Amino acid sequence: MLVIRYLFLAVAIFALSAVLLVYNLRSQMDAMSVQNGNWQTNVNTGSADAGVMLRAAVALGGLLASTRENSVYYIVETIDGEPLRLDCEYVVRGGEYDADWWSITAYGWDNYLIPNNDNRYSYNNENLSRDADGRWEIRVSVVEQTGNWLPVGHAGAAAWRKISAKDFDLLLRLYAPGKDYLDNPASAPLPEIRKEGCV
């Protein structure tokens, strides 16, 4: 009986430690974040100035971030403070950006690519359909759309494991980014994203 009590106590301590670690990581990440419209980036990701907490968050999140000079990452988790939801449709619009290569990828709330029948997980500067002016638009929704459609169905992990209000997020990667993204991340040009409507 004593062994069971010690085992239960050890599990409780481990669970509490994990919750506190996640909370601490999130607080540290938020403190180092820069907002640019609905997009958010961390100015220390991939830099020599990254602290232990940020490096742990990158390792746990699986970004495998390279140096900041080689890549910059922006994420959208909310639109005007509201988490991205599966019952809403979103439109991302933009043009060309000062980077050798860039992409926009959808990730489920579990931080994994979202399974879908089209095997469509992202768009990049080389595979987007554009208009005559070089502008493009990506429709992000569960329901199939014409043109550049990024499906965001249910994530693969069990729903009871969900630990955030968002259903998914969008990640913009810029490889070999221009000077604006390195020096002025809060005002550098980024795609516009808006919510079209919800059911």
PDB file of C-alpha atoms in Angstrom:
ATOM      1  CA  MET A   1       0.000   0.000   0.000  1.00  0.00           C
ATOM      2  CA  LEU A   2       2.888   2.345   0.824  1.00  0.00           C
ATOM      3  CA  VAL A   3       4.421   1.687  -2.612  1.00  0.00           C
ATOM      4  CA  ILE A   4       1.153   2.696  -4.320  1.00  0.00           C
ATOM      5  CA  ARG A   5       1.043   5.949  -2.325  1.00  0.00           C
ATOM      6  CA  TYR A   6       4.639   6.782  -3.315  1.00  0.00           C
ATOM      7  CA  LEU A   7       3.875   5.916  -6.922  1.00  0.00           C
ATOM      8  CA  PHE A   8       0.777   8.127  -6.897  1.00  0.00           C
ATOM      9  CA  LEU A   9       2.778  10.957  -5.295  1.00  0.00           C
ATOM     10  CA  ALA A  10       5.541  10.618  -7.908  1.00  0.00           C
ATOM     11  CA  VAL A  11       2.994  10.748 -10.761  1.00  0.00           C
ATOM     12  CA  ALA A  12       1.297  13.802  -9.218  1.00  0.00           C
ATOM     13  CA  ILE A  13       4.637  15.614  -8.822  1.00  0.00           C
ATOM     14  CA  PHE A  14       5.613  14.754 -12.409  1.00  0.00           C
ATOM     15  CA  ALA A  15       2.247  16.015 -13.774  1.00  0.00           C
ATOM     16  CA  LEU A  16       2.461  19.244 -11.773  1.00  0.00           C
ATOM     17  CA  SER A  17       6.049  19.810 -12.932  1.00  0.00           C
ATOM     18  CA  ALA A  18       5.016  19.305 -16.570  1.00  0.00           C
ATOM     19  CA  VAL A  19       2.162  21.820 -16.239  1.00  0.00           C
ATOM     20  CA  LEU A  20       4.455  24.379 -14.591  1.00  0.00           C
ATOM     21  CA  LEU A  21       7.104  23.857 -17.295  1.00  0.00           C
ATOM     22  CA  VAL A  22       4.582  24.435 -20.100  1.00  0.00           C
ATOM     23  CA  TYR A  23       3.232  27.548 -18.341  1.00  0.00           C
ATOM     24  CA  ASN A  24       6.754  28.893 -17.774  1.00  0.00           C
ATOM     25  CA  LEU A  25       7.768  28.197 -21.397  1.00  0.00           C
ATOM     26  CA  ARG A  26       4.644  29.946 -22.668  1.00  0.00           C
ATOM     27  CA  SER A  27       5.273  32.971 -20.437  1.00  0.00           C
ATOM     28  CA  GLN A  28       8.887  33.208 -21.600  1.00  0.00           C
ATOM     29  CA  MET A  29       7.864  32.877 -25.261  1.00  0.00           C
ATOM     30  CA  ASP A  30       5.199  35.578 -24.910  1.00  0.00           C
ATOM     31  CA  ALA A  31       7.688  37.939 -23.261  1.00  0.00           C
ATOM     32  CA  MET A  32      10.080  37.650 -26.232  1.00  0.00           C
ATOM     33  CA  SER A  33       7.401  37.889 -28.936  1.00  0.00           C
ATOM     34  CA  VAL A  34       6.846  40.636 -31.488  1.00  0.00           C
ATOM     35  CA  GLN A  35       3.416  41.265 -33.020  1.00  0.00           C
ATOM     36  CA  ASN A  36       2.943  42.251 -36.679  1.00  0.00           C
ATOM     37  CA  GLY A  37      -0.799  42.466 -37.323  1.00  0.00           C
ATOM     38  CA  ASN A  38      -2.186  39.033 -36.488  1.00  0.00           C
ATOM     39  CA  TRP A  39       1.235  37.448 -37.063  1.00  0.00           C
ATOM     40  CA  GLN A  40       3.648  36.878 -34.196  1.00  0.00           C
ATOM     41  CA  THR A  41       7.355  36.062 -34.188  1.00  0.00           C
ATOM     42  CA  ASN A  42      10.069  35.624 -31.622  1.00  0.00           C
ATOM     43  CA  VAL A  43      13.105  37.806 -32.239  1.00  0.00           C
ATOM     44  CA  ASN A  44      15.460  35.444 -30.410  1.00  0.00           C
ATOM     45  CA  THR A  45      14.523  32.195 -32.192  1.00  0.00           C
ATOM     46  CA  GLY A  46      17.665  30.966 -33.907  1.00  0.00           C
ATOM     47  CA  SER A  47      19.853  33.725 -32.484  1.00  0.00           C
ATOM     48  CA  ALA A  48      22.840  33.524 -30.157  1.00  0.00           C
ATOM     49  CA  ASP A  49      20.737  35.517 -27.641  1.00  0.00           C
ATOM     50  CA  ALA A  50      18.202  32.704 -27.239  1.00  0.00           C
ATOM     51  CA  GLY A  51      17.980  31.678 -23.611  1.00  0.00           C
ATOM     52  CA  VAL A  52      17.524  28.234 -22.111  1.00  0.00           C
ATOM     53  CA  MET A  53      13.724  28.515 -22.003  1.00  0.00           C
ATOM     54  CA  LEU A  54      13.443  29.519 -25.670  1.00  0.00           C
ATOM     55  CA  ARG A  55      15.814  26.753 -26.754  1.00  0.00           C
ATOM     56  CA  ALA A  56      13.729  24.266 -24.750  1.00  0.00           C
ATOM     57  CA  ALA A  57      10.522  25.557 -26.353  1.00  0.00           C
ATOM     58  CA  VAL A  58      12.008  25.219 -29.849  1.00  0.00           C
ATOM     59  CA  ALA A  59      13.232  21.701 -29.060  1.00  0.00           C
ATOM     60  CA  LEU A  60       9.828  20.670 -27.660  1.00  0.00           C
ATOM     61  CA  GLY A  61       7.890  22.380 -30.459  1.00  0.00           C
ATOM     62  CA  GLY A  62       9.920  20.713 -33.161  1.00  0.00           C
ATOM     63  CA  LEU A  63      10.623  23.862 -35.196  1.00  0.00           C
ATOM     64  CA  LEU A  64      14.256  22.827 -35.744  1.00  0.00           C
ATOM     65  CA  ALA A  65      14.985  26.506 -36.204  1.00  0.00           C
ATOM     66  CA  SER A  66      18.200  27.459 -37.960  1.00  0.00           C
ATOM     67  CA  THR A  67      19.978  30.770 -37.365  1.00  0.00           C
ATOM     68  CA  ARG A  68      17.840  33.888 -37.590  1.00  0.00           C
ATOM     69  CA  GLU A  69      19.793  35.089 -40.635  1.00  0.00           C
ATOM     70  CA  ASN A  70      18.777  31.890 -42.451  1.00  0.00           C
ATOM     71  CA  SER A  71      15.115  31.708 -41.450  1.00  0.00           C
ATOM     72  CA  VAL A  72      12.394  33.714 -39.744  1.00  0.00           C
ATOM     73  CA  TYR A  73       9.112  32.205 -38.544  1.00  0.00           C
ATOM     74  CA  TYR A  74       5.789  34.006 -38.021  1.00  0.00           C
ATOM     75  CA  ILE A  75       2.710  32.309 -36.562  1.00  0.00           C
ATOM     76  CA  VAL A  76      -1.011  33.161 -36.482  1.00  0.00           C
ATOM     77  CA  GLU A  77      -2.992  31.549 -33.657  1.00  0.00           C
ATOM     78  CA  THR A  78      -5.702  34.190 -33.327  1.00  0.00           C
ATOM     79  CA  ILE A  79      -7.468  36.752 -35.509  1.00  0.00           C
ATOM     80  CA  ASP A  80      -8.196  39.922 -33.546  1.00  0.00           C
ATOM     81  CA  GLY A  81      -7.868  37.938 -30.315  1.00  0.00           C
ATOM     82  CA  GLU A  82     -10.116  35.011 -31.357  1.00  0.00           C
ATOM     83  CA  PRO A  83      -8.502  31.556 -31.747  1.00  0.00           C
ATOM     84  CA  LEU A  84      -8.536  30.001 -35.232  1.00  0.00           C
ATOM     85  CA  ARG A  85     -11.504  27.604 -35.375  1.00  0.00           C
ATOM     86  CA  LEU A  86     -12.589  24.767 -37.656  1.00  0.00           C
ATOM     87  CA  ASP A  87     -16.112  26.149 -38.037  1.00  0.00           C
ATOM     88  CA  CYS A  88     -14.780  29.365 -39.617  1.00  0.00           C
ATOM     89  CA  GLU A  89     -13.313  30.170 -43.026  1.00  0.00           C
ATOM     90  CA  TYR A  90     -10.217  32.352 -43.394  1.00  0.00           C
ATOM     91  CA  VAL A  91      -8.565  34.076 -46.339  1.00  0.00           C
ATOM     92  CA  VAL A  92      -4.846  34.816 -46.529  1.00  0.00           C
ATOM     93  CA  ARG A  93      -3.831  37.354 -49.210  1.00  0.00           C
ATOM     94  CA  GLY A  94      -0.452  38.578 -50.304  1.00  0.00           C
ATOM     95  CA  GLY A  95       2.134  39.073 -52.987  1.00  0.00           C
ATOM     96  CA  GLU A  96       5.874  38.543 -53.054  1.00  0.00           C
ATOM     97  CA  TYR A  97       8.130  38.754 -50.003  1.00  0.00           C
ATOM     98  CA  ASP A  98      11.830  39.510 -49.625  1.00  0.00           C
ATOM     99  CA  ALA A  99      13.106  35.981 -49.048  1.00  0.00           C
ATOM    100  CA  ASP A 100      14.707  33.311 -51.220  1.00  0.00           C
ATOM    101  CA  TRP A 101      11.810  30.974 -50.400  1.00  0.00           C
ATOM    102  CA  TRP A 102       8.748  31.209 -48.168  1.00  0.00           C
ATOM    103  CA  SER A 103       5.770  29.025 -47.264  1.00  0.00           C
ATOM    104  CA  ILE A 104       2.514  29.052 -45.296  1.00  0.00           C
ATOM    105  CA  THR A 105       1.654  25.806 -43.486  1.00  0.00           C
ATOM    106  CA  ALA A 106      -1.374  24.783 -41.401  1.00  0.00           C
ATOM    107  CA  TYR A 107      -0.772  22.834 -38.179  1.00  0.00           C
ATOM    108  CA  GLY A 108      -3.416  21.234 -35.963  1.00  0.00           C
ATOM    109  CA  TRP A 109      -3.770  22.135 -32.297  1.00  0.00           C
ATOM    110  CA  ASP A 110      -1.495  19.158 -31.592  1.00  0.00           C
ATOM    111  CA  ASN A 111       1.346  20.835 -33.620  1.00  0.00           C
ATOM    112  CA  TYR A 112       1.202  18.165 -36.339  1.00  0.00           C
ATOM    113  CA  LEU A 113       0.283  18.527 -40.010  1.00  0.00           C
ATOM    114  CA  ILE A 114      -3.456  18.099 -40.518  1.00  0.00           C
ATOM    115  CA  PRO A 115      -4.346  14.849 -42.354  1.00  0.00           C
ATOM    116  CA  ASN A 116      -6.447  15.416 -45.490  1.00  0.00           C
ATOM    117  CA  ASN A 117      -7.366  13.515 -48.653  1.00  0.00           C
ATOM    118  CA  ASP A 118      -5.577  15.991 -50.944  1.00  0.00           C
ATOM    119  CA  ASN A 119      -2.265  15.692 -49.063  1.00  0.00           C
ATOM    120  CA  ARG A 120      -2.174  19.496 -49.113  1.00  0.00           C
ATOM    121  CA  TYR A 121      -0.366  20.912 -46.088  1.00  0.00           C
ATOM    122  CA  SER A 122       1.090  24.201 -47.293  1.00  0.00           C
ATOM    123  CA  TYR A 123       1.636  26.655 -50.124  1.00  0.00           C
ATOM    124  CA  ASN A 124       4.883  28.366 -51.049  1.00  0.00           C
ATOM    125  CA  ASN A 125       6.125  31.084 -53.384  1.00  0.00           C
ATOM    126  CA  GLU A 126       6.631  28.502 -56.150  1.00  0.00           C
ATOM    127  CA  ASN A 127       3.294  26.620 -56.170  1.00  0.00           C
ATOM    128  CA  LEU A 128       0.647  29.325 -55.597  1.00  0.00           C
ATOM    129  CA  SER A 129      -1.808  30.278 -58.340  1.00  0.00           C
ATOM    130  CA  ARG A 130      -1.611  34.067 -58.797  1.00  0.00           C
ATOM    131  CA  ASP A 131      -3.540  36.759 -60.614  1.00  0.00           C
ATOM    132  CA  ALA A 132      -2.128  38.925 -63.412  1.00  0.00           C
ATOM    133  CA  ASP A 133      -0.590  41.327 -60.854  1.00  0.00           C
ATOM    134  CA  GLY A 134       1.230  38.526 -59.036  1.00  0.00           C
ATOM    135  CA  ARG A 135      -1.158  38.660 -56.068  1.00  0.00           C
ATOM    136  CA  TRP A 136      -2.452  35.443 -54.502  1.00  0.00           C
ATOM    137  CA  GLU A 137      -5.115  34.266 -52.095  1.00  0.00           C
ATOM    138  CA  ILE A 138      -5.319  31.109 -49.971  1.00  0.00           C
ATOM    139  CA  ARG A 139      -8.668  29.936 -48.613  1.00  0.00           C
ATOM    140  CA  VAL A 140      -8.299  28.123 -45.282  1.00  0.00           C
ATOM    141  CA  SER A 141     -11.288  25.995 -44.271  1.00  0.00           C
ATOM    142  CA  VAL A 142     -12.650  22.519 -43.612  1.00  0.00           C
ATOM    143  CA  VAL A 143     -14.956  22.806 -46.652  1.00  0.00           C
ATOM    144  CA  GLU A 144     -13.296  22.345 -50.055  1.00  0.00           C
ATOM    145  CA  GLN A 145     -12.721  25.559 -52.025  1.00  0.00           C
ATOM    146  CA  THR A 146     -11.639  26.385 -55.573  1.00  0.00           C
ATOM    147  CA  GLY A 147      -8.173  27.800 -56.231  1.00  0.00           C
ATOM    148  CA  ASN A 148      -5.550  27.783 -53.505  1.00  0.00           C
ATOM    149  CA  TRP A 149      -7.332  25.826 -50.763  1.00  0.00           C
ATOM    150  CA  LEU A 150      -5.595  24.823 -47.524  1.00  0.00           C
ATOM    151  CA  PRO A 151      -7.698  22.111 -45.791  1.00  0.00           C
ATOM    152  CA  VAL A 152      -7.872  22.187 -41.991  1.00  0.00           C
ATOM    153  CA  GLY A 153      -9.827  19.146 -40.886  1.00  0.00           C
ATOM    154  CA  HIS A 154      -9.550  17.466 -37.521  1.00  0.00           C
ATOM    155  CA  ALA A 155      -6.068  16.980 -36.085  1.00  0.00           C
ATOM    156  CA  GLY A 156      -4.864  13.424 -35.597  1.00  0.00           C
ATOM    157  CA  ALA A 157      -4.566  13.344 -31.799  1.00  0.00           C
ATOM    158  CA  ALA A 158      -7.499  12.552 -29.527  1.00  0.00           C
ATOM    159  CA  ALA A 159      -9.655  15.599 -28.695  1.00  0.00           C
ATOM    160  CA  TRP A 160      -9.431  14.989 -24.943  1.00  0.00           C
ATOM    161  CA  ARG A 161      -5.714  15.853 -25.189  1.00  0.00           C
ATOM    162  CA  LYS A 162      -6.424  19.349 -26.527  1.00  0.00           C
ATOM    163  CA  ILE A 163      -4.745  21.935 -24.281  1.00  0.00           C
ATOM    164  CA  SER A 164      -5.543  25.198 -26.087  1.00  0.00           C
ATOM    165  CA  ALA A 165      -8.560  27.068 -27.429  1.00  0.00           C
ATOM    166  CA  LYS A 166      -7.249  27.124 -31.009  1.00  0.00           C
ATOM    167  CA  ASP A 167      -8.152  24.375 -33.475  1.00  0.00           C
ATOM    168  CA  PHE A 168      -5.146  25.080 -35.706  1.00  0.00           C
ATOM    169  CA  ASP A 169      -2.551  27.726 -36.528  1.00  0.00           C
ATOM    170  CA  LEU A 170      -0.741  29.003 -39.597  1.00  0.00           C
ATOM    171  CA  LEU A 171       3.039  29.224 -39.803  1.00  0.00           C
ATOM    172  CA  LEU A 172       4.882  31.483 -42.269  1.00  0.00           C
ATOM    173  CA  ARG A 173       8.500  30.478 -42.914  1.00  0.00           C
ATOM    174  CA  LEU A 174      10.877  32.884 -44.662  1.00  0.00           C
ATOM    175  CA  TYR A 175      14.228  31.406 -45.713  1.00  0.00           C
ATOM    176  CA  ALA A 176      17.139  33.783 -46.359  1.00  0.00           C
ATOM    177  CA  PRO A 177      14.885  36.682 -45.303  1.00  0.00           C
ATOM    178  CA  GLY A 178      15.562  40.285 -46.282  1.00  0.00           C
ATOM    179  CA  LYS A 179      16.814  42.986 -43.933  1.00  0.00           C
ATOM    180  CA  ASP A 180      13.309  44.174 -42.947  1.00  0.00           C
ATOM    181  CA  TYR A 181      12.458  40.822 -41.353  1.00  0.00           C
ATOM    182  CA  LEU A 182      15.688  40.834 -39.351  1.00  0.00           C
ATOM    183  CA  ASP A 183      15.723  44.500 -38.319  1.00  0.00           C
ATOM    184  CA  ASN A 184      12.008  45.434 -38.262  1.00  0.00           C
ATOM    185  CA  PRO A 185       9.985  42.243 -37.612  1.00  0.00           C
ATOM    186  CA  ALA A 186       7.016  44.204 -36.215  1.00  0.00           C
ATOM    187  CA  SER A 187       6.542  46.219 -39.424  1.00  0.00           C
ATOM    188  CA  ALA A 188       7.987  44.018 -42.197  1.00  0.00           C
ATOM    189  CA  PRO A 189       5.499  43.215 -45.001  1.00  0.00           C
ATOM    190  CA  LEU A 190       3.434  40.068 -44.326  1.00  0.00           C
ATOM    191  CA  PRO A 191       0.325  38.446 -45.827  1.00  0.00           C
ATOM    192  CA  GLU A 192      -3.044  39.801 -44.717  1.00  0.00           C
ATOM    193  CA  ILE A 193      -5.293  37.282 -42.969  1.00  0.00           C
ATOM    194  CA  ARG A 194      -8.951  37.719 -42.142  1.00  0.00           C
ATOM    195  CA  LYS A 195     -11.939  35.692 -41.056  1.00  0.00           C
ATOM    196  CA  GLU A 196     -14.580  35.410 -43.803  1.00  0.00           C
ATOM    197  CA  GLY A 197     -17.318  33.928 -41.645  1.00  0.00           C
ATOM    198  CA  CYS A 198     -18.342  31.064 -39.370  1.00  0.00           C
ATOM    199  CA  VAL A 199     -21.141  28.495 -39.401  1.00  0.00           C
TER     200      VAL A 199
END
